[in-house]
XYZ file of C-alpha atoms in Angstrom:
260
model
C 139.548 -5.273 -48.400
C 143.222 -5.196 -50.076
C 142.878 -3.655 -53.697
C 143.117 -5.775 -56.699
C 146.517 -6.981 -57.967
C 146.269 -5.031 -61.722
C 147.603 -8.513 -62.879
C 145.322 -10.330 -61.816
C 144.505 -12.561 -58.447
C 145.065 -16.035 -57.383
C 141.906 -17.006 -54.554
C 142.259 -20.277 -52.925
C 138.627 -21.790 -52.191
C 139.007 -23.495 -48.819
C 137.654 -25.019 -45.399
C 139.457 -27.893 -43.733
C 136.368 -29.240 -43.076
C 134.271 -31.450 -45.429
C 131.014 -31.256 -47.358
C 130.361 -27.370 -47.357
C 130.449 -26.687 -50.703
C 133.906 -25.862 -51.623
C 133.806 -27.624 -54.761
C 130.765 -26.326 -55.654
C 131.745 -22.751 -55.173
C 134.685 -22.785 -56.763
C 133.516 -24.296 -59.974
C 130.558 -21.933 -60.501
C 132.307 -19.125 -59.002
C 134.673 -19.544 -61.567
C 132.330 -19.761 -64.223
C 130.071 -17.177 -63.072
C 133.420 -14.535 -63.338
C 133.904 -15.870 -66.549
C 130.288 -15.109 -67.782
C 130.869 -11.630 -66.733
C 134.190 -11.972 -69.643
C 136.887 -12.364 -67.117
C 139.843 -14.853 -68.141
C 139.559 -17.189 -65.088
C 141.702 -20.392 -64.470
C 140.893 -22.966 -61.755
C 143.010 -25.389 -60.221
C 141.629 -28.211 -59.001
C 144.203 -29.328 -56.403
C 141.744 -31.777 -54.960
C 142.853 -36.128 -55.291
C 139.307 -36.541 -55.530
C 139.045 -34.287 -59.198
C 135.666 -33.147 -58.459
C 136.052 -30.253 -59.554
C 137.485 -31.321 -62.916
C 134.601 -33.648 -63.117
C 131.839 -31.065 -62.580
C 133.316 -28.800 -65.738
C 133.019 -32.325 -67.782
C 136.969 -33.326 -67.907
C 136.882 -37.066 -67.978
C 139.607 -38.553 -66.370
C 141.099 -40.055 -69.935
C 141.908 -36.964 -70.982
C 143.654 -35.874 -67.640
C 147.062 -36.255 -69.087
C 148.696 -33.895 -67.502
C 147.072 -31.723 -64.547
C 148.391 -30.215 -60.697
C 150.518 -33.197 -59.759
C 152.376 -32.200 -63.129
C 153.019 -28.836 -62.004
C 153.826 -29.507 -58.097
C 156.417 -31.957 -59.335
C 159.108 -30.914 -61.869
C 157.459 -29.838 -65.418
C 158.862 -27.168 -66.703
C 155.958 -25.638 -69.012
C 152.538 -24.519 -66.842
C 150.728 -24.046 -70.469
C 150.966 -28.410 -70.629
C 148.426 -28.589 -67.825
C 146.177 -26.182 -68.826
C 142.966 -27.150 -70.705
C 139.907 -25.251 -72.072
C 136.565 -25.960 -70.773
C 133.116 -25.978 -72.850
C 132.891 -22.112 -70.632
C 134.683 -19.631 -73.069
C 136.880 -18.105 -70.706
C 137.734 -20.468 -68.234
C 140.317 -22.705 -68.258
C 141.223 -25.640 -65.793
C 144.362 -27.256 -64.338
C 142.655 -30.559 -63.924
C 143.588 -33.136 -61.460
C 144.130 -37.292 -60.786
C 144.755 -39.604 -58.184
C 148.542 -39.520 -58.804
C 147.946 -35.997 -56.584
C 147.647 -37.775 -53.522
C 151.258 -39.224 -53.653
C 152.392 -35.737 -53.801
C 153.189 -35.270 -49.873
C 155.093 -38.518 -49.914
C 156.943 -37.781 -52.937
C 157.883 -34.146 -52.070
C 158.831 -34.739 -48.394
C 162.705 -34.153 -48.874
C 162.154 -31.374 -51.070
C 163.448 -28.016 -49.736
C 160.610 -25.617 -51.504
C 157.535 -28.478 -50.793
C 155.519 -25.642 -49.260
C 156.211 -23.494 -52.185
C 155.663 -24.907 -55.436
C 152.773 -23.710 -56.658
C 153.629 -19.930 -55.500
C 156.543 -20.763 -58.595
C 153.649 -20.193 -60.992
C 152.374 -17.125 -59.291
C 153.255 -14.054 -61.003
C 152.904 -15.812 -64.766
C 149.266 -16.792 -64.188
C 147.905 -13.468 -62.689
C 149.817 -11.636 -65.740
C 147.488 -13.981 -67.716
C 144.368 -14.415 -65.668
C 141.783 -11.950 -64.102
C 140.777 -14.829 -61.286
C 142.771 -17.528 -60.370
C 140.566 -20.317 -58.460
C 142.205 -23.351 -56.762
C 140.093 -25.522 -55.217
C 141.498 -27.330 -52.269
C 141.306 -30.562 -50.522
C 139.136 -30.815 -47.140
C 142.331 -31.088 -44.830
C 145.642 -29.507 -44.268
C 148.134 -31.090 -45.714
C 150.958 -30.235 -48.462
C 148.370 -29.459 -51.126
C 146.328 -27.040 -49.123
C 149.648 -25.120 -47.642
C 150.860 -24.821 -51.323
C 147.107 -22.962 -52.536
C 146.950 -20.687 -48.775
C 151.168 -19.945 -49.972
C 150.447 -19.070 -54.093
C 147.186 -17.321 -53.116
C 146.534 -13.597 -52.404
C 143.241 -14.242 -50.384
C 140.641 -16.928 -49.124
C 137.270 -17.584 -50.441
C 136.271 -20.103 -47.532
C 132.251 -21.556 -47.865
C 130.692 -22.193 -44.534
C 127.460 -24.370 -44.163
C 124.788 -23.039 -42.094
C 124.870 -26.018 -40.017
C 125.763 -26.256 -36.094
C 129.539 -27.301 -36.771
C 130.437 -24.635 -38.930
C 131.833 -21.928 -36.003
C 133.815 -24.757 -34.641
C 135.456 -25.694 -37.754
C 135.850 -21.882 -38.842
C 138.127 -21.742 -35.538
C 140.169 -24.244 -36.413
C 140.549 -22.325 -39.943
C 141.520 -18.902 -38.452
C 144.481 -20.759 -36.539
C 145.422 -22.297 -40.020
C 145.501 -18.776 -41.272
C 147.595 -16.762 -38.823
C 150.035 -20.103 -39.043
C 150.481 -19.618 -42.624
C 150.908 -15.600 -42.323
C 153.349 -15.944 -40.057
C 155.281 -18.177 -41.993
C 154.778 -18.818 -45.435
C 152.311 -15.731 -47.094
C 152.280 -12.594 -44.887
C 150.180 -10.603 -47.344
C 147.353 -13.148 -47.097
C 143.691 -12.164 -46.161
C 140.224 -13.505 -46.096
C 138.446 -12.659 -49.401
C 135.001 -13.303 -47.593
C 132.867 -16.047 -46.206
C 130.484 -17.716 -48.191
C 127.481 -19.159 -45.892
C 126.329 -22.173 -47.987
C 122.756 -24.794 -48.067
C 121.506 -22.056 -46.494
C 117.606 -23.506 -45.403
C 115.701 -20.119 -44.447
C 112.967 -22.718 -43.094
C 115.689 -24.047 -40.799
C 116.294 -22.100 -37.364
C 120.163 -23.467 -37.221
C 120.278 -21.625 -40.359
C 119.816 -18.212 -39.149
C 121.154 -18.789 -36.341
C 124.376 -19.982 -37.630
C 123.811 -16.757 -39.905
C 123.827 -14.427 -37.572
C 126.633 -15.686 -35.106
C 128.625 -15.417 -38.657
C 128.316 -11.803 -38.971
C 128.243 -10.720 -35.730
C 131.614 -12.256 -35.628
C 133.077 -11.765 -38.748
C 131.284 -8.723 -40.186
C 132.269 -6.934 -42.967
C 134.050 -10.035 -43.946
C 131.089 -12.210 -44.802
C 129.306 -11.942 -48.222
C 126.080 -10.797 -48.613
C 124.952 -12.814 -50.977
C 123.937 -16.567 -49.499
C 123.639 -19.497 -51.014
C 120.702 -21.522 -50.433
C 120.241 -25.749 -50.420
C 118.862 -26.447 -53.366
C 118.981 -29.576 -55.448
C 119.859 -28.331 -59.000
C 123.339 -27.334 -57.306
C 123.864 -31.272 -56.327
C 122.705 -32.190 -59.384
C 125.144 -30.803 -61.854
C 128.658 -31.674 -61.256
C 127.118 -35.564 -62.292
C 126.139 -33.967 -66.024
C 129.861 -32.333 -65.848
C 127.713 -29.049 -65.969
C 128.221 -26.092 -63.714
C 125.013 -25.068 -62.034
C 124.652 -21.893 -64.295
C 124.725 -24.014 -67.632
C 122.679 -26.980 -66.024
C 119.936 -24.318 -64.923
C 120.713 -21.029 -64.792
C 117.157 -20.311 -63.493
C 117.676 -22.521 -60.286
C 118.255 -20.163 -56.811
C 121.617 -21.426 -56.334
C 122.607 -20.441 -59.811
C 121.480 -17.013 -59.569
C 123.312 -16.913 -56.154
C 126.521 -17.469 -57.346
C 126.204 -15.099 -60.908
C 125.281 -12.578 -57.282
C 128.667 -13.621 -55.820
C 130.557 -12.860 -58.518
C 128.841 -9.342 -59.018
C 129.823 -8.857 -55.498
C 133.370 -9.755 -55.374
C 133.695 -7.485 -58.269
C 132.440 -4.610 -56.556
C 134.334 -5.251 -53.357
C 137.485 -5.657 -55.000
C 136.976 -2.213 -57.072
């Protein structure tokens, strides 16, 4: 694993495919590094705002956010808001994000805005989260450019190794052209069922591929986890008790130690 940036580190939390948790990791992996008193900032760089809506941003108060700071405004520090999490900060987002390939299309640096922001928010942040959108488009090619590593959730489910190829060829794409220096932070094996044999199974074709590269820590299916994000809670304020919110306070702990 790459050292540590003394400045800080900017981790884009993605997987082109759907419904494996990306959201959810990123907002309580955020606020799990913040209950550990890092300064974290995510970016939700998602249309769909979910992750602004699972740290209880309502969309009223959304005034400025990532399709802000992709286009033309001048001042980062607009966008950013606090959260109820002392420590962690968001760059929420709206609906006006999905516009943004259209609108940027002639635009020389489209590829490259967010990387603009870089080096100010890792001299200000510890962790710098952005969640992206399930696809690869402009949005996600801006996070995989501004970001030093990946944090990419897989679900222990019998698509995941096919998707996670299709991922890998993203990658070497984008190190080719756009962010040489970028590497995979780990894989996170998500709604993990230990009662399920396409679990394990999925589990262990993971590792014996990947290695050293997965986490250790696994997160399992578990229903406080869904719940949340509609009480604009992350898990670990919503129960911290609950499997899945222990999990995550145990990725945190471990991406701390790997990067040391």
């Amino acid at each position: 694993m790459s050292q540590i940036n003394k400045k800080g580190k900017i981790i884009a939390v993605t997987n082109q495919k759907g419904g494996v948790g990306k959201t959810t990791t990123a907002i309580n992996t955020a606020t799990s590094m913040a209950a550990i008193k890092k300064s974290v900032l995510l970016v939700d760089l998602d249309p769909q705002g979910n992750a602004s809506t699972g740290l209880g941003i309502e969309e009223k108060n959304r005034k400025l956010g990532s399709y802000e700071i992709l286009g033309d405004i001048k001042n980062i520090e607009r966008s950013i808001q606090n959260t109820i999490i002392p420590g962690l900060q968001i760059i929420p987002a709206t609906v006006d994000l999905s516009a943004v390939e259209v609108e940027l299309v002639d635009t020389r640096d489209r590829m490259k805005r967010l990387q603009r922001y870089s080096v100010e928010l890792k001299k200000k942040y510890d962790f710098v989260f952005i969640d992206c959108p399930p696809s690869l488009g402009l949005l996600t090619i801006n996070a995989l450019t501004a970001a030093d590593s990946l944090l990419i959730p897989l679900q222990c489910e019998f698509y995941a190794l096919e998707g996670l190829a299709h991922l890998k060829k993203t990658i070497a794409r984008i190190k080719q052209k756009l962010n040489p220096d970028i590497y995979i932070e780990g894989i996170l094996l998500t709604m993990y069922d230990k009662r399920n044999r396409i679990s394990l199974e999925v589990k262990e074709e993971v590792i014996k591929y990947f290695g050293k590269d997965v986490f250790k820590t696994i997160i399992p299916r578990n229903v406080r986890l869904s719940e949340a994000p509609s009480h604009g809670l992350p898990a670990i304020l919503y129960d911290i008790n609950a499997p899945g919110s222990q999990a995550y306070i145990s990725l945190a702990k471990e991406m701390i130690t790997r990067i040391k």
